[in-house]
Amino acid sequence: MIRQMAREVYEYRELLLALAWRDIRVKYKQAVMGVMWIFFMPILAILAGIIIRFAMAYLQGSGLSWEAVTSVIARSQPWLIFAAILGTTSQGLLSGMQLASKIYFPRQTIPLASTLGVLFDFVISITAVSLVLVLVSAFAPVGIMFTPWLLMVPVLLSLLVLMAVGLGLVFGTGNLFFRDVKYIVQVMLQFGIFFTPVYWFVHEMGRFGQLMMLNPIAPLIEGISQCVVGHVSEGVGAGAVYMPGMDAAMWPFVIYSAVFAIGSLLAGMAIFRRSEPWFAEVM
Amino acid sequence: MSATERAIRIDRVWKKFRVGEFHDSLRDLIPDLFRRIVGRGVQRDELGSKEFWALKDVAFEVGKGESLGIIGPNGAGKSTLLKVLSRIMRPDRGRYEVDGRVSALIEVGAGFHPDLTGRENLFLNGAILGMKRAEVKAREEEIIEFSGIGRFIDTPVKRFSSGMKARLGFAVAAHLKPDILLVDEVLSVGDAAFRGKCVRFMRQLIQSDVTVVFISHILEQVRRLCPRTVVLDQGQTVYDGPTDGAIRKYMELISKHTGLVGASQAAAVIQNVRFCDQDDQEVLEWNAQEPGVVHFDLVVHRPIHAPHVKINFCALGGQWLGVANSVDKLDLPGEPGVYPLKLTLDPVPFVNGDFELQFEIGGVDGERGDEGGPIWSSSQPMVLTVRDPRSGAPGVRCEGVWERANEPGLGASLERLSSPSIS
């Protein structure tokens, strides 16, 4: 199944690129800020995080730590990627299929093109955010540190993308048949951030931290933060600098996420493939 | 027909559709959904309670380079058949083979994005139709030229008129180089000039070695573009053969479906119009240097008093140019029957260009008396192309005898003609 789907896409690669390019082009047309939005979205997300962290620190009577700031920067990006891919692939399938009922091309080109369109933005914004992280680290006692753990970041990010694509296919296909699915996705994207360690961190949540880790995105985002940001110990032996790195206790959760990601991708592809013959009819 | 020269083979294709909504209760939905995903237990061969066959056992072949027309009443399954052939839909039963690069023109300008400019949409539409970017790039100027969009090409398509959109869409499609082209009704969009362009384009295609499957309700287009035609009715092939026979079959079906046989039918109609050269050979366009001949049949259903036939010649768009009227020139019989008629225009009154011909039968209906209007007039004008190898400009023939005159006084009258007192 995978090989056949890939071969079809390869045959229509020109169309894939044209559609992805259209998505990118259309997104910033008739917007005064244009392409600057690629940078504004992550900046807004990071600012929101910093405000929340500041409020939390104020309530605890302590100051805003550099560690919290760098961590929020590192965590907000993956969440944005996940939300954007899930949102566009699941919604974009419906509008794309209108075209597919008029002309033949491999249907999988549509979700793939919208994913590529989103990824284009994030390649740019992640580069920018990484630069910011490095800059922030220059001031912070502990910020981003260049350790071999950084190599884990692309792995975790890829898993996140695969999961988003897989879920996008499942929900997008569902949405073709039942428009209810659109609302489910909306709710997930609106409230999902409260159940994901983006603005708060798992180690602060005590017992509930473990519960949060059942959210398959949580281990990936937590993992990315741990791989990038070091921290300074507090309390007894305060001041000791811990290099970034994933806790040993994280591994089972990361593996759980990886299985979930691959599983949802395969399920998404299978459901997509199975219902493909009906696409032109339900449109 | 040997396998090597076959472009399309449709082998007993069946396709079913559902009436009404897909699911009307959760009780239907869940087991049905489960069956779909698992893919077992779905009886693709049988008809459910709310289903009907849109295509029933359709089978025919199309040879390489052939052009085949498909006609039939609304809902006969024409578009469904085209969607199956272009792989948009899968048949429930039966098989089909298509040999070559297929392009389907089901909607001109499919996939245009309103926010993108004409040029951007040109590339996008090209990719959607299966062209490589380099191919589009190579023909970019040619396509823009063909579309006639000119300096608006870099304006967002949402500010285009619908005619401009159609022209751009067709321009891209016209520059495709498919082996097999499937066309569904697209030639009936746009203004008259655009339709003329479409018809010319189709003729060029048909003369080349492209295989064309052409769906249209404009019977004259089908008749002039396709020697062979399939008639579909309620999902079934009811006729497959020469187009003249197909049109008769189609008219029969239409009158059967609408109950038009009898009193409400026009007393006479004109059918089977053919443009010919002076040797009565059917041609696609007239040569302005030679006489042009129009052959047609006057079919009288009910007696008519003083029947006469008028052929109106118009420019594209309907601007009336002149008329050829049979009154006082030919006595036509008014009794029921089929009368082949012939009009010779020597010389052809046009030089270069596309013209619209509209037919009319005048006279008094023996049954209903004089209703003041024509007994019958053609609803769709026919497009006629005239070529003059010596001149480039289109228009009406205005040739006379030129000579030097020696009578005096002519200068004075010319002066008077151009003076402002005559307005």
XYZ file of C-alpha atoms in Angstrom:
706
model
C 0.000 0.000 0.000
C 2.682 2.471 1.044
C 4.878 1.708 -1.936
C 2.007 2.101 -4.363
C 0.857 5.360 -2.802
C 4.404 6.689 -2.926
C 4.844 5.673 -6.557
C 1.638 7.463 -7.560
C 2.747 10.590 -5.751
C 6.113 10.433 -7.474
C 4.407 10.289 -10.861
C 2.423 13.388 -9.962
C 5.257 15.164 -8.156
C 4.840 18.261 -10.299
C 1.239 18.545 -9.158
C 2.271 17.971 -5.546
C 4.720 20.851 -5.716
C 2.257 23.083 -7.546
C -0.431 22.478 -4.923
C 1.962 23.002 -2.015
C 3.200 26.179 -3.632
C -0.390 27.331 -4.098
C -1.116 26.761 -0.402
C 1.931 28.782 0.616
C 1.170 31.520 -1.878
C -2.492 31.838 -0.983
C -1.872 31.904 2.749
C -0.069 35.222 2.641
C -1.922 36.862 -0.245
C -3.914 39.934 0.659
C -2.287 40.051 4.071
C -0.558 43.321 4.809
C 2.116 41.599 6.844
C 2.459 38.878 4.217
C 5.176 36.394 4.893
C 6.007 38.096 8.221
C 3.194 36.032 9.697
C 5.522 33.058 9.554
C 7.441 34.775 12.352
C 4.567 36.444 14.191
C 2.715 33.243 14.989
C 5.572 31.666 16.963
C 6.416 35.018 18.574
C 2.843 35.373 19.821
C 2.827 31.822 21.134
C 6.110 32.401 22.946
C 4.929 35.717 24.422
C 1.778 34.045 25.714
C 3.941 31.367 27.317
C 6.234 33.897 28.935
C 3.236 35.760 30.399
C 1.795 32.533 31.792
C 5.163 31.516 33.269
C 5.550 34.981 34.756
C 2.119 34.744 36.381
C 2.908 31.319 37.753
C 6.235 32.491 39.138
C 4.563 35.515 40.709
C 1.995 33.313 42.434
C 4.765 31.131 43.802
C 6.588 34.233 44.956
C 9.634 33.541 42.871
C 11.028 35.240 39.789
C 10.671 34.174 36.195
C 13.485 31.731 35.539
C 15.528 31.730 32.365
C 15.025 28.046 32.258
C 11.258 28.502 32.044
C 11.658 31.042 29.253
C 13.923 28.881 27.116
C 11.771 25.863 27.761
C 8.597 27.655 26.695
C 10.341 28.764 23.500
C 11.400 25.201 22.766
C 7.967 23.742 23.558
C 5.675 26.156 21.757
C 7.075 25.423 18.282
C 6.313 21.694 18.199
C 2.785 22.341 19.427
C 2.234 24.905 16.665
C 3.495 22.451 14.044
C 1.211 19.733 15.303
C -1.828 21.987 15.414
C -1.157 23.496 11.981
C -0.664 20.170 10.222
C -3.632 18.509 11.888
C -5.803 21.534 11.177
C -4.869 22.040 7.519
C -4.775 18.400 6.439
C -8.090 17.558 8.036
C -9.842 20.677 6.702
C -7.976 20.877 3.412
C -9.091 17.438 2.342
C -12.655 18.633 1.925
C -11.828 21.556 -0.344
C -9.260 19.511 -2.199
C -11.727 16.768 -2.961
C -13.953 19.169 -4.822
C -11.147 19.320 -7.336
C -10.746 15.564 -7.221
C -14.317 15.071 -8.366
C -13.488 16.933 -11.555
C -10.117 15.618 -12.480
C -8.057 12.557 -11.751
C -4.870 12.631 -9.728
C -3.717 10.477 -6.811
C -5.872 11.634 -3.915
C -3.076 11.451 -1.402
C -1.457 14.375 -3.182
C -3.880 16.706 -1.413
C -3.058 16.035 2.256
C 0.591 15.666 1.344
C 0.635 19.034 -0.381
C -1.013 20.785 2.553
C 1.504 19.174 4.914
C 4.365 20.362 2.725
C 2.880 23.837 2.689
C 2.787 23.937 6.479
C 6.266 22.469 6.815
C 7.653 25.167 4.535
C 6.593 27.775 7.092
C 8.049 25.844 9.945
C 11.418 25.219 8.380
C 11.751 28.993 8.314
C 10.270 29.687 11.727
C 12.170 26.889 13.456
C 15.417 28.264 12.097
C 14.450 31.669 13.435
C 13.379 30.303 16.810
C 16.604 28.302 17.107
C 18.573 31.489 16.554
C 16.514 33.201 19.245
C 17.165 30.282 21.603
C 20.884 30.603 21.029
C 20.671 34.339 21.621
C 18.668 33.903 24.836
C 21.147 31.300 25.995
C 23.916 33.831 25.738
C 22.268 35.761 28.603
C 20.869 32.870 30.588
C 22.959 30.929 33.099
C 21.560 27.779 31.536
C 19.873 27.834 28.238
C 20.304 25.816 25.131
C 23.374 23.636 25.261
C 25.005 21.850 22.424
C 25.050 18.222 23.445
C 24.516 15.040 21.441
C 20.946 15.152 22.765
C 20.213 17.794 20.186
C 20.268 14.985 17.626
C 17.139 13.600 19.272
C 15.194 16.746 18.414
C 14.714 15.984 14.692
C 13.675 12.438 15.594
C 11.046 13.626 18.046
C 9.857 16.344 15.658
C 9.482 13.834 12.832
C 7.400 11.591 15.060
C 5.221 14.570 15.870
C 4.777 15.395 12.172
C 3.948 11.781 11.306
C 1.394 11.674 14.087
C -0.191 14.927 12.917
C -0.350 13.671 9.318
C -1.822 10.344 10.403
C -4.477 11.950 12.587
C -5.098 14.549 9.886
C -5.827 11.740 7.409
C -8.141 9.959 9.839
C -10.099 13.107 10.710
C -9.938 14.545 7.201
C -11.367 11.381 5.667
C -14.000 11.264 8.376
C -14.901 14.851 7.644
C -15.643 13.995 4.005
C -18.368 11.647 5.125
C -19.527 13.352 8.312
C -19.084 17.067 8.795
C -19.266 16.546 12.587
C -15.613 15.605 12.553
C -14.629 19.177 11.806
C -15.969 20.261 15.198
C -14.159 17.484 16.986
C -10.878 18.632 15.466
C -11.633 22.226 16.396
C -12.231 21.310 20.018
C -9.074 19.208 20.098
C -6.988 22.058 18.780
C -8.566 24.652 21.037
C -8.325 22.784 24.295
C -5.556 20.319 23.550
C -2.929 22.785 24.662
C -4.247 22.560 28.254
C -3.530 18.855 28.284
C -0.135 19.150 26.716
C 3.010 20.307 28.517
C 3.544 23.437 26.464
C 3.179 26.211 29.012
C 3.609 24.003 32.040
C 6.051 21.222 32.614
C 5.426 17.647 33.563
C 7.748 17.661 36.598
C 5.669 20.442 38.167
C 2.495 18.461 38.031
C 3.355 15.683 40.434
C 1.126 12.665 40.033
C -0.868 14.336 37.292
C 2.274 14.635 35.250
C 2.148 10.918 34.543
C -1.486 11.268 33.487
C -0.618 14.060 31.104
C 2.036 11.863 29.533
C -0.744 9.606 28.266
C -1.472 12.343 25.774
C 0.657 11.000 22.913
C 1.990 14.453 22.031
C 3.158 15.150 25.580
C 6.220 12.881 25.685
C 7.465 14.299 22.388
C 7.166 17.920 23.467
C 8.527 17.238 26.929
C 11.334 15.262 25.326
C 12.252 18.052 22.934
C 12.449 20.501 25.823
C 14.584 18.166 27.881
C 16.971 17.589 24.994
C 17.438 21.295 24.377
C 17.291 23.059 27.730
C 19.539 22.410 30.697
C 18.524 23.443 34.159
C 19.918 24.622 37.444
C 19.032 22.627 40.518
C 17.174 24.320 43.315
C 16.987 23.597 47.007
C 19.729 21.348 48.348
C 22.822 21.639 46.219
C 21.385 24.617 44.476
C 23.337 26.035 41.628
C 24.482 22.753 40.154
C 24.080 22.887 36.401
C 22.424 19.900 34.785
C 23.166 19.321 31.169
C 20.172 18.794 28.882
C 19.130 15.238 28.340
C 16.134 13.033 28.528
C 15.311 11.384 31.836
C 15.518 7.621 31.790
C 11.892 7.585 32.955
C 10.890 9.345 29.717
C 11.847 6.517 27.389
C 8.768 4.330 27.813
C 6.576 7.329 27.121
C 8.572 8.338 24.058
C 8.308 4.795 22.722
C 4.589 4.888 23.424
C 4.350 8.092 21.402
C 6.410 6.638 18.569
C 4.159 3.595 18.360
C 1.133 5.867 18.439
C 2.589 8.086 15.693
C 3.416 5.222 13.323
C 0.136 3.525 14.181
C -1.942 6.599 13.447
C -0.076 7.194 10.195
C -0.713 3.638 9.011
C -4.317 3.802 10.162
C -4.772 7.150 8.443
C -3.334 5.838 5.193
C -5.438 2.674 5.358
C -8.676 4.531 6.057
C -7.858 7.039 3.332
C -7.105 4.305 0.832
C -10.161 2.265 1.750
C -12.598 5.125 1.388
C -10.977 6.646 -1.705
C -13.426 5.066 -4.194
C -16.298 6.854 -2.458
C -14.696 10.296 -2.411
C -16.033 11.403 -5.775
C -19.505 10.213 -4.827
C -19.959 11.788 -1.427
C -18.681 15.153 -2.577
C -10.009 -3.958 -34.465
C -6.627 -5.176 -33.347
C -5.333 -4.429 -29.881
C -2.581 -2.148 -31.103
C -4.869 0.420 -32.645
C -7.326 0.518 -29.780
C -7.234 3.506 -27.447
C -10.158 2.766 -25.153
C -11.915 -0.461 -24.397
C -14.911 -0.484 -22.099
C -15.939 -3.955 -21.164
C -19.382 -4.290 -19.622
C -19.054 -1.499 -17.105
C -21.644 -1.071 -14.360
C -21.800 1.803 -11.903
C -24.346 2.351 -9.202
C -25.416 5.466 -7.336
C -27.436 6.084 -4.280
C -30.614 8.071 -4.136
C -30.848 10.611 -1.342
C -28.582 10.981 1.659
C -25.873 8.510 2.355
C -26.980 7.654 5.871
C -30.138 8.595 7.572
C -29.707 6.960 10.903
C -26.948 5.936 13.227
C -28.292 2.400 13.097
C -27.540 2.197 9.362
C -24.352 4.061 9.636
C -22.248 2.123 12.076
C -22.492 -1.339 10.516
C -22.146 0.223 7.075
C -19.080 2.177 8.057
C -17.573 -0.899 9.589
C -18.179 -2.874 6.429
C -16.577 -0.161 4.346
C -13.437 0.045 6.414
C -13.034 -3.684 6.695
C -13.894 -3.943 3.023
C -15.634 -7.251 3.336
C -19.282 -8.043 3.040
C -19.809 -5.149 0.641
C -21.714 -6.603 -2.234
C -20.568 -4.378 -5.032
C -22.583 -6.374 -7.497
C -25.973 -6.019 -5.956
C -28.342 -3.136 -5.795
C -29.368 -1.850 -2.383
C -32.834 -0.564 -1.691
C -31.945 3.060 -2.402
C -29.549 2.477 -5.257
C -29.842 2.539 -9.014
C -27.564 1.745 -11.905
C -26.149 4.872 -13.494
C -24.322 2.710 -16.002
C -25.658 -0.648 -16.979
C -23.491 -3.018 -18.935
C -21.903 -0.378 -21.134
C -19.435 -1.761 -23.641
C -17.684 -0.232 -26.638
C -14.267 0.418 -28.062
C -12.630 3.502 -29.458
C -9.823 3.212 -31.958
C -6.632 5.273 -31.868
C -7.217 8.649 -33.496
C -10.960 8.091 -33.701
C -13.387 10.697 -32.431
C -16.451 9.331 -30.762
C -19.498 11.303 -29.738
C -21.655 10.387 -26.773
C -25.172 11.775 -26.651
C -28.233 10.966 -24.629
C -30.977 12.599 -22.606
C -30.201 14.128 -19.222
C -29.309 11.515 -16.640
C -28.395 8.946 -19.244
C -25.003 8.368 -17.619
C -22.806 10.287 -20.059
C -20.870 12.221 -17.456
C -20.620 9.191 -15.208
C -19.075 7.273 -18.070
C -16.549 10.042 -18.613
C -15.728 10.095 -14.913
C -15.124 6.369 -14.986
C -12.887 6.703 -18.043
C -10.898 9.494 -16.433
C -10.441 7.403 -13.264
C -12.387 9.840 -11.096
C -14.857 7.093 -10.273
C -14.443 3.364 -10.137
C -16.937 1.083 -11.824
C -18.722 -1.411 -9.601
C -18.517 -4.107 -12.226
C -16.716 -4.582 -15.479
C -13.363 -3.410 -16.714
C -12.008 -0.723 -18.935
C -8.644 -0.150 -20.525
C -7.262 3.152 -21.633
C -4.068 3.250 -23.618
C -2.233 6.567 -23.548
C -2.090 9.855 -21.707
C -5.634 10.861 -20.842
C -6.869 14.388 -20.289
C -10.395 15.051 -19.206
C -12.011 18.419 -19.735
C -14.910 18.079 -17.384
C -14.754 21.626 -16.165
C -12.697 24.348 -17.748
C -10.397 25.989 -15.245
C -10.774 23.314 -12.584
C -8.748 24.210 -9.519
C -8.408 27.916 -10.245
C -7.754 29.751 -7.032
C -9.466 33.152 -6.882
C -6.630 34.832 -4.993
C -3.926 33.823 -7.440
C -3.183 35.786 -10.576
C -4.008 34.549 -14.046
C -0.397 33.611 -14.650
C -0.115 31.708 -11.362
C -3.336 29.872 -12.091
C -2.066 29.055 -15.544
C 0.808 27.095 -14.048
C -1.375 25.557 -11.356
C -4.039 24.490 -13.827
C -1.362 23.103 -16.131
C -0.033 20.954 -13.288
C -3.548 19.830 -12.407
C -4.142 18.793 -16.009
C -0.914 16.815 -15.894
C 1.568 19.076 -17.630
C 5.120 19.393 -16.470
C 6.164 22.821 -15.278
C 8.738 23.044 -18.049
C 6.068 22.258 -20.657
C 3.833 25.035 -19.362
C 6.774 27.411 -19.184
C 7.628 26.699 -22.815
C 4.086 27.476 -23.945
C 3.325 30.231 -21.459
C 3.240 33.121 -23.957
C 1.362 31.022 -26.486
C -1.307 30.179 -23.906
C -1.710 33.797 -22.813
C -1.945 34.836 -26.455
C -4.582 32.178 -27.151
C -6.649 33.181 -24.117
C -6.750 36.810 -25.171
C -6.410 37.870 -21.528
C -3.515 40.145 -22.411
C -2.409 42.591 -19.754
C -4.863 41.218 -17.175
C -2.804 38.070 -16.862
C -1.162 39.309 -13.646
C -4.467 40.234 -11.997
C -6.024 37.898 -9.420
C -8.522 35.611 -11.076
C -11.286 36.679 -8.691
C -11.437 39.959 -10.595
C -11.810 38.149 -13.927
C -15.181 37.904 -15.587
C -16.488 34.374 -15.895
C -15.793 34.512 -19.621
C -12.155 35.426 -19.001
C -11.816 32.552 -16.578
C -13.296 30.148 -19.089
C -10.990 31.437 -21.814
C -7.897 31.075 -19.687
C -8.959 27.601 -18.585
C -9.585 26.542 -22.130
C -6.330 28.066 -23.337
C -4.391 25.916 -20.892
C -6.364 22.827 -21.832
C -5.914 23.515 -25.534
C -2.166 23.372 -25.130
C -2.190 19.975 -23.524
C -0.808 17.266 -25.721
C -2.832 14.250 -24.665
C -3.192 10.944 -26.504
C -6.811 10.738 -25.461
C -9.035 13.707 -24.740
C -12.345 13.373 -22.937
C -14.557 16.441 -23.335
C -17.759 17.024 -21.404
C -19.909 19.922 -22.586
C -17.136 22.469 -22.131
C -17.527 23.699 -25.681
C -20.861 25.231 -24.834
C -19.495 27.818 -22.401
C -18.333 31.331 -23.112
C -19.408 33.826 -25.713
C -19.821 33.171 -29.406
C -16.274 34.126 -30.323
C -14.968 31.779 -27.692
C -17.216 28.970 -28.882
C -15.904 29.482 -32.389
C -12.374 29.167 -31.054
C -13.308 25.990 -29.215
C -14.846 24.421 -32.293
C -11.779 25.267 -34.389
C -9.580 23.812 -31.707
C -11.603 20.617 -31.595
C -11.388 20.262 -35.364
C -7.631 20.594 -35.273
C -7.491 17.941 -32.569
C -9.693 15.580 -34.501
C -7.592 15.988 -37.617
C -4.485 15.146 -35.593
C -4.017 11.665 -34.193
C -5.585 12.422 -30.822
C -8.397 10.129 -29.742
C -11.393 12.209 -28.702
C -14.473 11.243 -26.729
C -16.916 14.099 -26.934
C -20.089 14.616 -24.928
C -22.458 17.345 -25.976
C -26.075 18.294 -26.185
C -25.372 20.387 -29.241
C -26.139 17.745 -31.826
C -24.716 19.681 -34.742
C -21.360 19.905 -33.000
C -21.350 16.191 -32.467
C -22.399 15.554 -36.023
C -19.650 17.677 -37.452
C -16.909 16.511 -35.118
C -17.607 12.812 -34.715
C -18.331 10.309 -37.479
C -19.407 7.719 -34.925
C -21.636 8.263 -31.905
C -22.901 6.222 -28.985
C -26.353 6.987 -27.599
C -26.879 6.315 -23.908
C -30.255 6.097 -22.288
C -30.835 5.307 -18.634
C -27.331 3.933 -18.286
C -27.479 1.672 -21.305
C -26.026 1.843 -24.769
C -29.001 2.005 -27.097
C -27.119 2.873 -30.274
C -23.547 2.701 -31.513
C -22.849 3.680 -35.099
C -22.844 6.509 -37.621
C -23.737 9.854 -36.077
C -26.722 10.577 -38.323
C -28.417 7.451 -37.056
C -27.447 8.375 -33.498
C -29.115 11.744 -33.797
C -32.299 10.159 -35.119
C -32.235 7.720 -32.217
C -31.643 10.548 -29.770
C -34.522 12.625 -31.154
C -36.718 9.570 -30.846
C -35.705 9.144 -27.221
C -36.219 12.798 -26.398
C -39.689 12.838 -27.890
C -40.503 9.579 -26.128
C -39.311 10.949 -22.784
C -41.046 14.284 -23.121
C -44.094 12.964 -24.943
C -43.495 15.434 -27.749
C -44.755 13.169 -30.517
C -47.877 14.541 -32.144
C -49.612 17.860 -31.906
C -47.077 19.944 -30.018
C -44.265 19.043 -32.382
C -43.259 21.575 -35.000
C -44.850 20.907 -38.372
C -41.443 20.745 -40.025
C -37.800 20.750 -39.026
C -34.434 21.000 -40.713
C -32.019 18.214 -40.042
C -28.760 16.875 -41.212
C -27.045 20.110 -42.178
C -23.748 19.556 -43.980
C -21.276 22.082 -45.310
C -19.829 20.886 -48.600
C -17.529 22.029 -51.348
C -18.598 22.400 -54.968
C -18.210 18.650 -55.500
C -20.748 18.007 -52.701
C -18.017 16.588 -50.500
C -18.540 17.450 -46.827
C -15.839 19.844 -45.566
C -14.911 21.306 -42.196
C -14.469 24.796 -43.545
C -15.220 26.647 -46.743
C -12.562 27.969 -49.034
C -13.512 31.535 -49.929
C -12.082 31.042 -53.400
C -14.550 28.302 -54.235
C -18.334 28.039 -54.146
C -19.813 26.900 -50.838
C -22.654 24.397 -50.666
C -25.064 23.746 -47.795
C -26.900 20.454 -47.846
C -29.788 19.779 -45.487
C -33.042 17.872 -45.172
C -36.391 19.535 -44.806
C -38.520 17.126 -42.801
C -42.212 17.937 -43.010
C -44.364 16.272 -40.369
C -47.698 18.012 -41.067
C -48.896 19.765 -44.218
C -47.676 23.323 -44.605
C -48.917 26.004 -46.977
C -46.297 27.939 -48.881
C -43.276 26.566 -47.050
C -39.993 28.365 -47.417
C -36.593 28.071 -45.819
C -34.438 30.912 -44.580
C -30.778 30.701 -43.648
C -29.636 33.673 -41.615
C -25.949 34.483 -41.740
C -24.609 36.219 -38.645
C -21.256 37.223 -37.285
C -20.141 35.413 -34.131
C -22.304 36.827 -31.409
C -25.413 36.996 -33.544
C -24.940 40.277 -35.437
C -27.133 39.707 -38.464
C -25.348 39.981 -41.805
C -27.754 38.668 -44.376
C -30.228 36.001 -45.328
C -30.697 33.431 -48.062
C -34.418 32.915 -48.569
C -36.034 30.264 -50.749
C -39.180 32.341 -51.324
C -39.786 32.858 -55.078
C -36.647 30.866 -55.798
C -37.741 27.333 -55.124
C -41.171 25.794 -54.763
C -41.072 23.541 -51.751
C -43.526 20.692 -51.285
C -45.759 21.106 -48.235
C -46.831 17.499 -47.810
C -45.258 15.341 -45.110
C -41.981 13.800 -46.166
C -38.227 14.261 -46.171
C -36.865 16.604 -48.830
C -33.118 16.937 -49.319
C -32.276 20.540 -50.273
C -29.152 22.284 -51.397
C -28.044 25.903 -51.370
C -25.030 26.933 -53.417
C -23.306 30.196 -52.652
C -21.104 31.232 -55.536
C -19.043 33.034 -54.562
C -18.997 32.486 -50.826
C -20.080 35.884 -49.451
C -17.406 35.913 -46.745
C -13.685 36.161 -46.482
C -11.981 34.496 -43.543
C -13.537 34.110 -40.144
C -16.238 32.309 -38.212
C -19.901 32.879 -38.929
C -23.103 31.678 -37.371
C -25.815 30.094 -39.448
C -29.345 29.981 -38.186
C -32.100 28.063 -39.978
C -35.753 28.916 -40.154
C -38.836 27.414 -41.815
C -41.575 29.824 -42.754
C -45.073 29.186 -44.036
C -48.506 28.496 -42.638
C -49.087 25.435 -40.477
C -51.928 23.538 -42.129
C -53.295 22.459 -38.765
C -52.803 25.473 -36.574
C -52.970 28.222 -39.134
C -50.680 31.230 -39.285
C -49.213 31.962 -35.871
C -47.234 34.921 -37.116
C -43.804 33.466 -36.444
C -41.700 30.901 -38.198
C -42.873 27.312 -38.098
C -39.531 26.236 -36.781
C -36.160 27.855 -36.133
C -32.893 26.306 -35.021
C -32.179 26.882 -31.338
C -28.412 26.664 -31.631
C -26.592 28.467 -34.422
C -24.048 26.451 -36.372
C -20.566 27.823 -36.633
C -19.100 27.945 -40.118
C -15.483 28.758 -40.793
C -14.388 30.357 -44.028
C -10.743 30.517 -45.066
C -9.315 32.726 -47.724
C -5.749 31.780 -48.552
C -5.125 35.232 -50.052
C -6.381 37.542 -47.360
C -6.006 37.704 -43.623
C -8.822 39.936 -42.455
C -12.241 38.497 -41.599
C -15.424 39.988 -42.974
C -18.018 40.038 -45.693
C -16.966 39.820 -49.317
C -16.990 43.298 -50.829
C -15.527 42.929 -54.244
C -16.628 44.735 -57.291
C -15.366 45.569 -60.717
C -12.749 48.281 -60.587
C -12.087 50.387 -63.642
C -11.163 53.857 -64.672
C -14.119 56.007 -65.556
C -14.042 58.911 -67.970
C -17.444 60.588 -67.575
C -17.101 64.060 -66.160
C -19.209 65.329 -63.245
C -18.504 62.453 -60.908
C -16.177 64.614 -58.857
C -18.981 67.051 -58.184
C -21.331 64.402 -56.892
C -18.641 62.984 -54.609
C -18.137 66.451 -53.241
C -21.820 66.725 -52.547
C -21.885 63.367 -50.826
C -19.164 64.338 -48.415
C -20.613 67.728 -47.627
C -22.005 68.108 -44.067
C -25.493 68.999 -45.262
C -26.197 65.333 -45.844
C -26.187 63.704 -42.470
